[in-house]
mmCIF file of C-alpha atoms and ligand atoms in Angstrom:
data_model
loop_
_atom_site.group_PDB
_atom_site.id
_atom_site.type_symbol
_atom_site.label_atom_id
_atom_site.label_comp_id
_atom_site.label_asym_id
_atom_site.label_seq_id
_atom_site.Cartn_x
_atom_site.Cartn_y
_atom_site.Cartn_z
ATOM 1 C CA MET B 1186 49.689 105.758 -93.257
ATOM 2 C CA LYS B 1187 47.264 108.410 -94.802
ATOM 3 C CA LYS B 1188 44.452 105.831 -94.805
ATOM 4 C CA LEU B 1189 45.060 104.946 -91.269
ATOM 5 C CA MET B 1190 44.975 108.638 -90.148
ATOM 6 C CA LEU B 1191 41.656 109.005 -92.015
ATOM 7 C CA ALA B 1192 40.280 105.962 -90.320
ATOM 8 C CA VAL B 1193 41.221 107.342 -86.957
ATOM 9 C CA LEU B 1194 39.817 110.735 -87.691
ATOM 10 C CA ALA B 1195 36.643 109.118 -88.982
ATOM 11 C CA SER B 1196 36.149 106.939 -85.899
ATOM 12 C CA SER B 1197 36.865 109.727 -83.576
ATOM 13 C CA ALA B 1198 34.445 112.034 -85.492
ATOM 14 C CA LEU B 1199 31.890 109.188 -85.202
ATOM 15 C CA PHE B 1200 32.619 108.652 -81.572
ATOM 16 C CA GLY B 1201 32.267 112.460 -80.959
ATOM 17 C CA SER B 1202 28.884 112.708 -82.632
ATOM 18 C CA VAL B 1203 27.637 109.662 -80.756
ATOM 19 C CA ALA B 1204 28.788 111.089 -77.350
ATOM 20 C CA VAL B 1205 27.170 114.487 -78.092
ATOM 21 C CA GLN B 1206 23.861 112.753 -79.008
ATOM 22 C CA ALA B 1207 23.867 110.501 -76.010
ATOM 23 C CA ALA B 1208 24.340 113.516 -73.754
ATOM 24 C CA ASP B 1209 21.719 115.635 -75.381
ATOM 25 C CA ILE B 1210 19.010 116.297 -72.736
ATOM 26 C CA GLU B 1211 15.846 118.055 -73.361
ATOM 27 C CA LEU B 1212 13.673 119.176 -70.439
ATOM 28 C CA LYS B 1213 10.369 120.947 -70.137
ATOM 29 C CA LEU B 1214 9.870 123.663 -67.531
ATOM 30 C CA ALA B 1215 6.635 125.323 -66.476
ATOM 31 C CA HIS B 1216 6.231 128.433 -64.306
ATOM 32 C CA THR B 1217 3.414 130.282 -62.699
ATOM 33 C CA TRP B 1218 3.853 133.793 -64.351
ATOM 34 C CA PRO B 1219 2.900 135.435 -67.435
ATOM 35 C CA LYS B 1220 5.502 135.349 -70.201
ATOM 36 C CA GLY B 1221 8.381 137.782 -69.514
ATOM 37 C CA PHE B 1222 6.987 138.777 -66.005
ATOM 38 C CA PRO B 1223 9.674 140.918 -64.422
ATOM 39 C CA LEU B 1224 12.040 139.117 -62.005
ATOM 40 C CA PHE B 1225 9.850 136.027 -61.255
ATOM 41 C CA GLY B 1226 9.468 135.002 -64.863
ATOM 42 C CA THR B 1227 12.548 136.533 -66.433
ATOM 43 C CA SER B 1228 14.781 134.678 -63.872
ATOM 44 C CA VAL B 1229 13.331 131.357 -65.237
ATOM 45 C CA ASP B 1230 14.403 132.394 -68.724
ATOM 46 C CA GLU B 1231 17.896 133.189 -67.218
ATOM 47 C CA TYR B 1232 17.881 129.678 -65.715
ATOM 48 C CA ALA B 1233 17.417 128.046 -69.034
ATOM 49 C CA GLU B 1234 20.130 130.156 -70.584
ATOM 50 C CA LEU B 1235 22.538 129.356 -67.735
ATOM 51 C CA VAL B 1236 21.892 125.619 -67.927
ATOM 52 C CA LYS B 1237 22.535 125.715 -71.649
ATOM 53 C CA GLU B 1238 25.707 127.775 -71.175
ATOM 54 C CA LEU B 1239 27.049 125.517 -68.302
ATOM 55 C CA SER B 1240 26.329 122.299 -70.183
ATOM 56 C CA ASP B 1241 27.773 123.663 -73.361
ATOM 57 C CA GLY B 1242 24.499 123.184 -75.055
ATOM 58 C CA ARG B 1243 23.971 119.608 -73.920
ATOM 59 C CA ILE B 1244 20.974 120.433 -71.826
ATOM 60 C CA GLU B 1245 18.104 122.273 -73.331
ATOM 61 C CA VAL B 1246 15.327 123.613 -70.866
ATOM 62 C CA LYS B 1247 12.190 124.631 -72.796
ATOM 63 C CA VAL B 1248 10.240 127.227 -70.767
ATOM 64 C CA ASP B 1249 6.526 127.485 -70.821
ATOM 65 C CA SER B 1250 4.863 130.466 -69.086
ATOM 66 C CA ARG B 1251 1.225 130.424 -68.010
ATOM 67 C CA ASN B 1252 0.277 131.936 -71.344
ATOM 68 C CA LYS B 1253 1.181 128.569 -72.840
ATOM 69 C CA HIS B 1254 0.110 126.026 -70.107
ATOM 70 C CA LYS B 1255 -2.768 128.052 -68.876
ATOM 71 C CA SER B 1256 -2.601 126.864 -65.293
ATOM 72 C CA ALA B 1257 -0.840 129.292 -63.036
ATOM 73 C CA PHE B 1258 -1.327 127.132 -59.921
ATOM 74 C CA GLY B 1259 -0.932 123.793 -61.783
ATOM 75 C CA ILE B 1260 2.918 123.664 -61.440
ATOM 76 C CA PHE B 1261 2.859 121.144 -58.451
ATOM 77 C CA ASP B 1262 0.714 118.648 -60.437
ATOM 78 C CA PHE B 1263 2.620 119.254 -63.675
ATOM 79 C CA VAL B 1264 5.880 118.236 -62.027
ATOM 80 C CA LYS B 1265 4.297 115.518 -59.901
ATOM 81 C CA SER B 1266 2.827 113.880 -62.736
ATOM 82 C CA GLY B 1267 5.950 114.353 -65.067
ATOM 83 C CA GLN B 1268 3.973 116.293 -67.572
ATOM 84 C CA TYR B 1269 6.706 118.883 -66.918
ATOM 85 C CA ASP B 1270 10.329 117.854 -65.743
ATOM 86 C CA ILE B 1271 10.843 121.229 -63.898
ATOM 87 C CA GLY B 1272 8.636 123.819 -62.337
ATOM 88 C CA GLN B 1273 8.991 127.281 -60.804
ATOM 89 C CA SER B 1274 6.328 128.674 -58.478
ATOM 90 C CA ALA B 1275 5.757 129.542 -54.881
ATOM 91 C CA SER B 1276 5.431 126.753 -52.378
ATOM 92 C CA TYR B 1277 2.569 128.318 -50.465
ATOM 93 C CA TYR B 1278 0.148 128.147 -53.501
ATOM 94 C CA TYR B 1279 -0.129 124.372 -52.828
ATOM 95 C CA GLY B 1280 -1.575 124.225 -49.490
ATOM 96 C CA GLY B 1281 -4.609 122.481 -51.108
ATOM 97 C CA LYS B 1282 -2.331 119.688 -52.491
ATOM 98 C CA ASP B 1283 -0.470 119.284 -49.289
ATOM 99 C CA PRO B 1284 -0.807 121.585 -46.285
ATOM 100 C CA ASP B 1285 2.753 121.101 -45.234
ATOM 101 C CA THR B 1286 3.930 122.999 -48.231
ATOM 102 C CA LEU B 1287 2.728 126.141 -46.648
ATOM 103 C CA PHE B 1288 5.921 126.771 -44.573
ATOM 104 C CA PHE B 1289 8.458 126.985 -47.361
ATOM 105 C CA THR B 1290 7.740 130.416 -48.821
ATOM 106 C CA THR B 1291 7.594 132.959 -45.996
ATOM 107 C CA MET B 1292 5.642 133.132 -42.685
ATOM 108 C CA PRO B 1293 4.092 136.152 -40.978
ATOM 109 C CA PHE B 1294 6.545 137.469 -38.268
ATOM 110 C CA GLY B 1295 8.989 135.048 -39.665
ATOM 111 C CA MET B 1296 12.569 135.015 -40.822
ATOM 112 C CA THR B 1297 14.132 137.808 -43.074
ATOM 113 C CA SER B 1298 15.578 136.848 -46.343
ATOM 114 C CA ALA B 1299 19.123 136.351 -45.068
ATOM 115 C CA GLU B 1300 17.832 134.323 -42.038
ATOM 116 C CA GLN B 1301 15.612 132.119 -44.095
ATOM 117 C CA THR B 1302 18.161 131.429 -46.802
ATOM 118 C CA ALA B 1303 20.564 130.317 -43.984
ATOM 119 C CA TRP B 1304 17.726 128.156 -42.549
ATOM 120 C CA PHE B 1305 17.131 126.503 -45.988
ATOM 121 C CA TYR B 1306 20.780 125.789 -46.682
ATOM 122 C CA GLU B 1307 22.368 125.414 -43.284
ATOM 123 C CA GLY B 1308 19.530 125.114 -40.748
ATOM 124 C CA GLY B 1309 17.743 121.998 -42.119
ATOM 125 C CA GLY B 1310 15.038 123.841 -43.897
ATOM 126 C CA LEU B 1311 15.697 122.476 -47.336
ATOM 127 C CA ASP B 1312 15.851 118.937 -45.941
ATOM 128 C CA LEU B 1313 12.321 119.351 -44.413
ATOM 129 C CA ALA B 1314 11.118 120.858 -47.625
ATOM 130 C CA ASN B 1315 12.421 117.906 -49.565
ATOM 131 C CA GLU B 1316 10.848 115.528 -47.046
ATOM 132 C CA VAL B 1317 7.439 117.112 -47.594
ATOM 133 C CA TYR B 1318 7.804 117.301 -51.367
ATOM 134 C CA GLY B 1319 9.501 113.832 -51.655
ATOM 135 C CA LYS B 1320 6.177 112.204 -50.695
ATOM 136 C CA HIS B 1321 4.901 113.606 -54.093
ATOM 137 C CA GLY B 1322 8.031 112.565 -56.022
ATOM 138 C CA ILE B 1323 9.276 116.109 -56.283
ATOM 139 C CA GLU B 1324 12.671 117.550 -55.326
ATOM 140 C CA VAL B 1325 12.772 121.263 -54.560
ATOM 141 C CA MET B 1326 15.166 124.180 -54.324
ATOM 142 C CA PRO B 1327 14.927 127.780 -53.504
ATOM 143 C CA ALA B 1328 14.431 129.993 -56.596
ATOM 144 C CA GLY B 1329 14.834 133.532 -55.464
ATOM 145 C CA ASN B 1330 13.625 135.921 -52.809
ATOM 146 C CA THR B 1331 11.572 139.139 -52.981
ATOM 147 C CA GLY B 1332 13.082 140.320 -49.781
ATOM 148 C CA MET B 1333 10.838 142.139 -47.353
ATOM 149 C CA GLN B 1334 7.338 142.572 -48.661
ATOM 150 C CA MET B 1335 5.614 145.680 -47.672
ATOM 151 C CA GLY B 1336 2.459 145.529 -45.459
ATOM 152 C CA GLY B 1337 0.593 147.195 -48.437
ATOM 153 C CA TRP B 1338 -1.134 150.289 -49.676
ATOM 154 C CA PHE B 1339 -3.855 151.661 -47.569
ATOM 155 C CA ARG B 1340 -6.427 154.514 -48.446
ATOM 156 C CA LYS B 1341 -6.653 155.434 -44.750
ATOM 157 C CA GLU B 1342 -4.353 155.406 -41.811
ATOM 158 C CA ILE B 1343 -4.539 152.543 -39.369
ATOM 159 C CA ASN B 1344 -4.492 153.887 -35.800
ATOM 160 C CA SER B 1345 -5.935 150.994 -33.766
ATOM 161 C CA VAL B 1346 -7.228 147.428 -34.076
ATOM 162 C CA ASP B 1347 -10.696 148.887 -34.530
ATOM 163 C CA ASP B 1348 -9.593 150.415 -37.745
ATOM 164 C CA LEU B 1349 -9.009 146.852 -39.060
ATOM 165 C CA LYS B 1350 -12.512 145.644 -38.272
ATOM 166 C CA GLY B 1351 -14.418 145.236 -41.545
ATOM 167 C CA LEU B 1352 -11.452 146.487 -43.552
ATOM 168 C CA LYS B 1353 -11.626 144.983 -46.963
ATOM 169 C CA MET B 1354 -8.161 144.043 -48.034
ATOM 170 C CA ARG B 1355 -6.509 142.057 -50.793
ATOM 171 C CA ILE B 1356 -4.239 139.805 -48.824
ATOM 172 C CA PRO B 1357 -4.141 136.218 -49.906
ATOM 173 C CA GLY B 1358 -2.896 133.057 -48.023
ATOM 174 C CA PHE B 1359 -1.866 132.764 -44.404
ATOM 175 C CA GLY B 1360 -1.410 136.538 -44.040
ATOM 176 C CA GLY B 1361 -5.026 136.820 -45.020
ATOM 177 C CA LYS B 1362 -6.133 134.309 -42.314
ATOM 178 C CA VAL B 1363 -4.087 136.205 -39.710
ATOM 179 C CA MET B 1364 -5.875 139.527 -40.815
ATOM 180 C CA ALA B 1365 -9.262 137.782 -40.640
ATOM 181 C CA GLY B 1366 -8.405 136.777 -37.141
ATOM 182 C CA VAL B 1367 -8.492 140.561 -36.064
ATOM 183 C CA GLY B 1368 -11.669 141.277 -37.950
ATOM 184 C CA ALA B 1369 -10.516 142.321 -41.395
ATOM 185 C CA ILE B 1370 -12.160 140.898 -44.545
ATOM 186 C CA PRO B 1371 -9.545 139.399 -46.749
ATOM 187 C CA THR B 1372 -10.532 139.303 -50.383
ATOM 188 C CA ASN B 1373 -8.942 137.868 -53.486
ATOM 189 C CA ILE B 1374 -9.165 139.907 -56.750
ATOM 190 C CA PRO B 1375 -7.423 139.149 -59.977
ATOM 191 C CA ALA B 1376 -4.243 141.135 -60.422
ATOM 192 C CA GLY B 1377 -5.543 143.009 -63.491
ATOM 193 C CA GLU B 1378 -8.553 144.479 -61.532
ATOM 194 C CA LEU B 1379 -6.664 145.468 -58.310
ATOM 195 C CA PHE B 1380 -5.942 149.054 -59.304
ATOM 196 C CA GLN B 1381 -9.431 149.833 -60.185
ATOM 197 C CA ALA B 1382 -10.847 148.089 -57.019
ATOM 198 C CA LEU B 1383 -8.470 150.141 -54.857
ATOM 199 C CA GLU B 1384 -9.201 153.333 -56.803
ATOM 200 C CA ARG B 1385 -12.924 152.871 -56.481
ATOM 201 C CA GLY B 1386 -12.925 151.849 -52.864
ATOM 202 C CA THR B 1387 -14.205 148.319 -53.581
ATOM 203 C CA ILE B 1388 -11.299 147.472 -51.372
ATOM 204 C CA ASP B 1389 -9.752 149.660 -48.719
ATOM 205 C CA ALA B 1390 -6.197 148.134 -48.924
ATOM 206 C CA LEU B 1391 -3.990 145.698 -50.615
ATOM 207 C CA GLU B 1392 -0.626 144.144 -50.342
ATOM 208 C CA TRP B 1393 1.338 143.091 -53.491
ATOM 209 C CA VAL B 1394 4.994 142.813 -53.185
ATOM 210 C CA GLY B 1395 7.312 145.790 -52.551
ATOM 211 C CA PRO B 1396 8.545 148.608 -54.727
ATOM 212 C CA SER B 1397 10.286 146.118 -57.088
ATOM 213 C CA LEU B 1398 6.848 145.073 -58.542
ATOM 214 C CA ASP B 1399 4.330 147.640 -56.891
ATOM 215 C CA LEU B 1400 5.508 150.594 -59.054
ATOM 216 C CA ARG B 1401 4.310 149.164 -62.333
ATOM 217 C CA MET B 1402 0.795 148.491 -60.663
ATOM 218 C CA GLY B 1403 0.403 152.228 -59.853
ATOM 219 C CA PHE B 1404 -1.106 151.717 -56.439
ATOM 220 C CA HIS B 1405 0.791 154.795 -55.090
ATOM 221 C CA LYS B 1406 -1.414 156.948 -57.138
ATOM 222 C CA VAL B 1407 -4.584 156.064 -55.303
ATOM 223 C CA ALA B 1408 -3.630 154.975 -51.797
ATOM 224 C CA PRO B 1409 -1.085 157.235 -50.052
ATOM 225 C CA PHE B 1410 -0.233 155.089 -47.054
ATOM 226 C CA TYR B 1411 2.396 152.558 -47.581
ATOM 227 C CA TYR B 1412 2.827 150.271 -44.425
ATOM 228 C CA SER B 1413 5.914 148.408 -43.459
ATOM 229 C CA GLY B 1414 5.878 144.646 -43.677
ATOM 230 C CA TRP B 1415 4.958 141.855 -41.235
ATOM 231 C CA HIS B 1416 3.131 139.202 -43.221
ATOM 232 C CA GLU B 1417 5.751 138.127 -45.852
ATOM 233 C CA PRO B 1418 9.215 139.153 -44.623
ATOM 234 C CA SER B 1419 11.074 136.860 -47.154
ATOM 235 C CA THR B 1420 8.935 135.394 -49.941
ATOM 236 C CA GLU B 1421 10.953 132.688 -51.542
ATOM 237 C CA LEU B 1422 10.043 131.164 -54.957
ATOM 238 C CA MET B 1423 10.728 127.432 -55.519
ATOM 239 C CA TYR B 1424 12.057 125.186 -58.240
ATOM 240 C CA PHE B 1425 10.395 121.895 -58.485
ATOM 241 C CA PHE B 1426 12.118 118.831 -60.122
ATOM 242 C CA ASN B 1427 10.364 115.620 -61.116
ATOM 243 C CA GLN B 1428 12.431 113.225 -58.841
ATOM 244 C CA GLU B 1429 12.219 110.285 -61.093
ATOM 245 C CA LYS B 1430 13.471 112.324 -64.191
ATOM 246 C CA MET B 1431 16.221 114.003 -62.043
ATOM 247 C CA GLN B 1432 17.553 110.772 -60.953
ATOM 248 C CA SER B 1433 17.495 109.283 -64.342
ATOM 249 C CA LEU B 1434 19.881 111.933 -65.540
ATOM 250 C CA PRO B 1435 23.698 111.666 -65.474
ATOM 251 C CA GLU B 1436 25.431 113.187 -62.338
ATOM 252 C CA TRP B 1437 26.964 116.133 -64.278
ATOM 253 C CA ALA B 1438 23.568 117.133 -65.629
ATOM 254 C CA GLN B 1439 21.996 116.871 -62.144
ATOM 255 C CA SER B 1440 24.836 118.996 -60.783
ATOM 256 C CA ILE B 1441 24.247 121.687 -63.496
ATOM 257 C CA LEU B 1442 20.489 121.692 -62.961
ATOM 258 C CA ARG B 1443 20.876 122.215 -59.141
ATOM 259 C CA ASN B 1444 23.827 124.672 -59.278
ATOM 260 C CA ALA B 1445 22.151 126.795 -61.907
ATOM 261 C CA ALA B 1446 19.003 126.907 -59.686
ATOM 262 C CA LYS B 1447 21.140 128.070 -56.750
ATOM 263 C CA LEU B 1448 22.890 130.683 -58.869
ATOM 264 C CA THR B 1449 19.530 131.861 -60.521
ATOM 265 C CA ALA B 1450 17.923 132.158 -57.093
ATOM 266 C CA HIS B 1451 20.836 134.393 -55.897
ATOM 267 C CA ASN B 1452 20.546 136.509 -58.948
ATOM 268 C CA MET B 1453 16.827 136.985 -58.683
ATOM 269 C CA THR B 1454 17.197 138.083 -55.081
ATOM 270 C CA THR B 1455 19.862 140.581 -56.058
ATOM 271 C CA GLU B 1456 17.904 141.839 -59.046
ATOM 272 C CA THR B 1457 14.698 142.264 -56.931
ATOM 273 C CA PHE B 1458 16.627 144.177 -54.166
ATOM 274 C CA HIS B 1459 18.087 146.458 -56.840
ATOM 275 C CA ALA B 1460 14.541 146.888 -58.497
ATOM 276 C CA SER B 1461 13.095 147.790 -55.091
ATOM 277 C CA ALA B 1462 15.809 150.433 -54.407
ATOM 278 C CA GLU B 1463 15.368 151.864 -57.889
ATOM 279 C CA ASN B 1464 11.625 151.856 -57.912
ATOM 280 C CA TRP B 1465 11.284 153.355 -54.377
ATOM 281 C CA SER B 1466 13.614 156.175 -55.345
ATOM 282 C CA GLN B 1467 11.251 156.870 -58.289
ATOM 283 C CA ILE B 1468 7.964 156.590 -56.223
ATOM 284 C CA SER B 1469 9.340 158.770 -53.376
ATOM 285 C CA GLN B 1470 10.537 161.465 -55.763
ATOM 286 C CA GLN B 1471 7.620 161.561 -58.066
ATOM 287 C CA PHE B 1472 4.963 161.119 -55.442
ATOM 288 C CA PRO B 1473 6.033 163.006 -52.394
ATOM 289 C CA ASP B 1474 2.532 162.630 -50.897
ATOM 290 C CA VAL B 1475 3.180 158.868 -50.337
ATOM 291 C CA GLN B 1476 3.788 158.264 -46.583
ATOM 292 C CA ILE B 1477 5.586 155.319 -45.028
ATOM 293 C CA LYS B 1478 3.833 154.122 -42.090
ATOM 294 C CA GLN B 1479 4.258 151.444 -39.405
ATOM 295 C CA PHE B 1480 1.305 149.827 -37.714
ATOM 296 C CA PRO B 1481 0.868 150.913 -34.001
ATOM 297 C CA ALA B 1482 2.235 148.450 -31.460
ATOM 298 C CA SER B 1483 -1.365 147.455 -30.438
ATOM 299 C CA VAL B 1484 -2.124 146.386 -34.053
ATOM 300 C CA ILE B 1485 1.126 144.490 -34.309
ATOM 301 C CA ALA B 1486 0.405 142.687 -30.951
ATOM 302 C CA ALA B 1487 -3.144 141.726 -32.113
ATOM 303 C CA LEU B 1488 -1.778 140.412 -35.549
ATOM 304 C CA ARG B 1489 0.942 138.459 -33.657
ATOM 305 C CA GLU B 1490 -1.651 136.881 -31.386
ATOM 306 C CA SER B 1491 -3.836 135.848 -34.335
ATOM 307 C CA ASN B 1492 -0.742 134.391 -36.031
ATOM 308 C CA GLU B 1493 0.267 132.441 -32.947
ATOM 309 C CA LYS B 1494 -3.173 130.735 -32.731
ATOM 310 C CA LEU B 1495 -3.101 129.823 -36.356
ATOM 311 C CA ILE B 1496 0.562 128.519 -36.124
ATOM 312 C CA THR B 1497 -0.308 126.460 -33.015
ATOM 313 C CA ALA B 1498 -3.241 124.813 -35.006
ATOM 314 C CA GLU B 1499 -0.959 124.159 -37.970
ATOM 315 C CA SER B 1500 1.685 122.484 -35.800
ATOM 316 C CA GLU B 1501 -0.962 120.218 -34.267
ATOM 317 C CA ARG B 1502 -2.102 119.080 -37.779
ATOM 318 C CA SER B 1503 0.674 116.749 -38.566
ATOM 319 C CA GLU B 1504 3.856 115.221 -37.137
ATOM 320 C CA ILE B 1505 5.922 116.859 -39.806
ATOM 321 C CA ALA B 1506 4.266 120.208 -39.497
ATOM 322 C CA ALA B 1507 5.189 120.279 -35.826
ATOM 323 C CA ARG B 1508 8.746 119.518 -36.719
ATOM 324 C CA ILE B 1509 8.849 122.322 -39.336
ATOM 325 C CA VAL B 1510 7.326 124.821 -37.036
ATOM 326 C CA ALA B 1511 9.723 123.955 -34.166
ATOM 327 C CA SER B 1512 12.728 124.187 -36.554
ATOM 328 C CA GLN B 1513 11.691 127.553 -37.886
ATOM 329 C CA LYS B 1514 11.050 128.861 -34.339
ATOM 330 C CA ALA B 1515 14.449 127.600 -33.117
ATOM 331 C CA TYR B 1516 16.386 128.870 -36.020
ATOM 332 C CA LEU B 1517 14.545 132.284 -35.978
ATOM 333 C CA GLU B 1518 15.521 132.704 -32.368
ATOM 334 C CA LYS B 1519 19.123 131.978 -32.923
ATOM 335 C CA ALA B 1520 19.518 133.860 -36.248
ATOM 336 C CA ARG B 1521 17.547 136.932 -34.993
ATOM 337 C CA ALA B 1522 19.752 137.413 -31.955
ATOM 338 C CA TRP B 1523 22.645 137.780 -34.468
ATOM 339 C CA THR B 1524 20.581 140.004 -36.833
ATOM 340 C CA VAL B 1525 19.730 142.319 -33.922
ATOM 341 C CA ILE B 1526 23.329 142.879 -32.614
ATOM 342 C CA GLY B 1527 24.617 142.908 -36.262
ATOM 343 C CA ASP B 1528 22.359 144.560 -38.929
ATOM 344 C CA LYS B 1529 19.759 146.172 -36.571
ATOM 345 C CA LEU B 1530 22.187 147.850 -34.242
ATOM 346 C CA TYR B 1531 24.321 148.983 -37.135
ATOM 347 C CA LEU B 1532 21.235 150.586 -38.764
ATOM 348 C CA ASP B 1533 20.098 151.984 -35.497
ATOM 349 C CA SER B 1534 23.564 153.622 -34.861
ATOM 350 C CA VAL B 1535 24.161 155.061 -38.286
ATOM 351 C CA SER B 1536 20.605 156.180 -39.217
ATOM 352 C CA GLU B 1537 20.281 159.886 -39.376
HETATM 353 CA CA1 CA G 1231 2.500 139.577 -51.406
#
């Protein structure tokens, strides 16, 4: 009897260890940011932790920052080729790989964070993103949102469209193109040199993120005018998964990887909102000379017109681009009507 028990125990122990080994999954993840970069980078470390916890240690995600892989904007290629199983970056960095990836981060005059998140999950946005990325063997999911990005730090006030002519501003991507359309000169300068460029007047203005990440850059010390946002109203980061690798995994593992992404995205959005509130309170108290400004209506109208021209050109570029632009436009219209009678009227009514 004793022998039999031992045999049963031995076989169940053996079965147990085989089962654990068979379920052991090691995945490699690359992200765009320096190691430990606040919010954007730390949320990826949280993702790896969460996956480990949810899988009871059966899935291990090894995170490489750009300090390791040396290619901030190589994430798309890393995941496409399978060199990495997962990536985290921003979709709009990959317009050179596929111009249809442009639309899945944020668009000038586009949706707010709440509106865009609803578009991704409920309004067909994520399906469109996966249609674009699917052509490259990549599955994507939203990875967290900065919320409203500020229009940037300016050394001088902007009172008319003429004040933008010849203005040298660090504003990358599509927003930069819109600015160029009204006569500004968008420049790109490495992050480490931005403060000095603004301080010395090599550039007249720059945009970065919002209080969440602007505070540590110190721009408020050299440019007193902080303009409200228009060009990146809801910058969403993106998780990339190598499709072949993802589909080779057991269902439970796929579910953990996707749901941990969803939860991490939610956490990053919340953490960034919190950091903006905290940091703005610090800036406004310690630097009372910083002034919040809004562009005059004439400037906004000119930027809007420049944006419309560019969007029209984009939507004529490919069949799917036309569908994405139409989908965003229709969703924005519907969602905005609600935002206006909900949040906006509330804020208008209760603001002192
Ligand atoms: Ca920005």
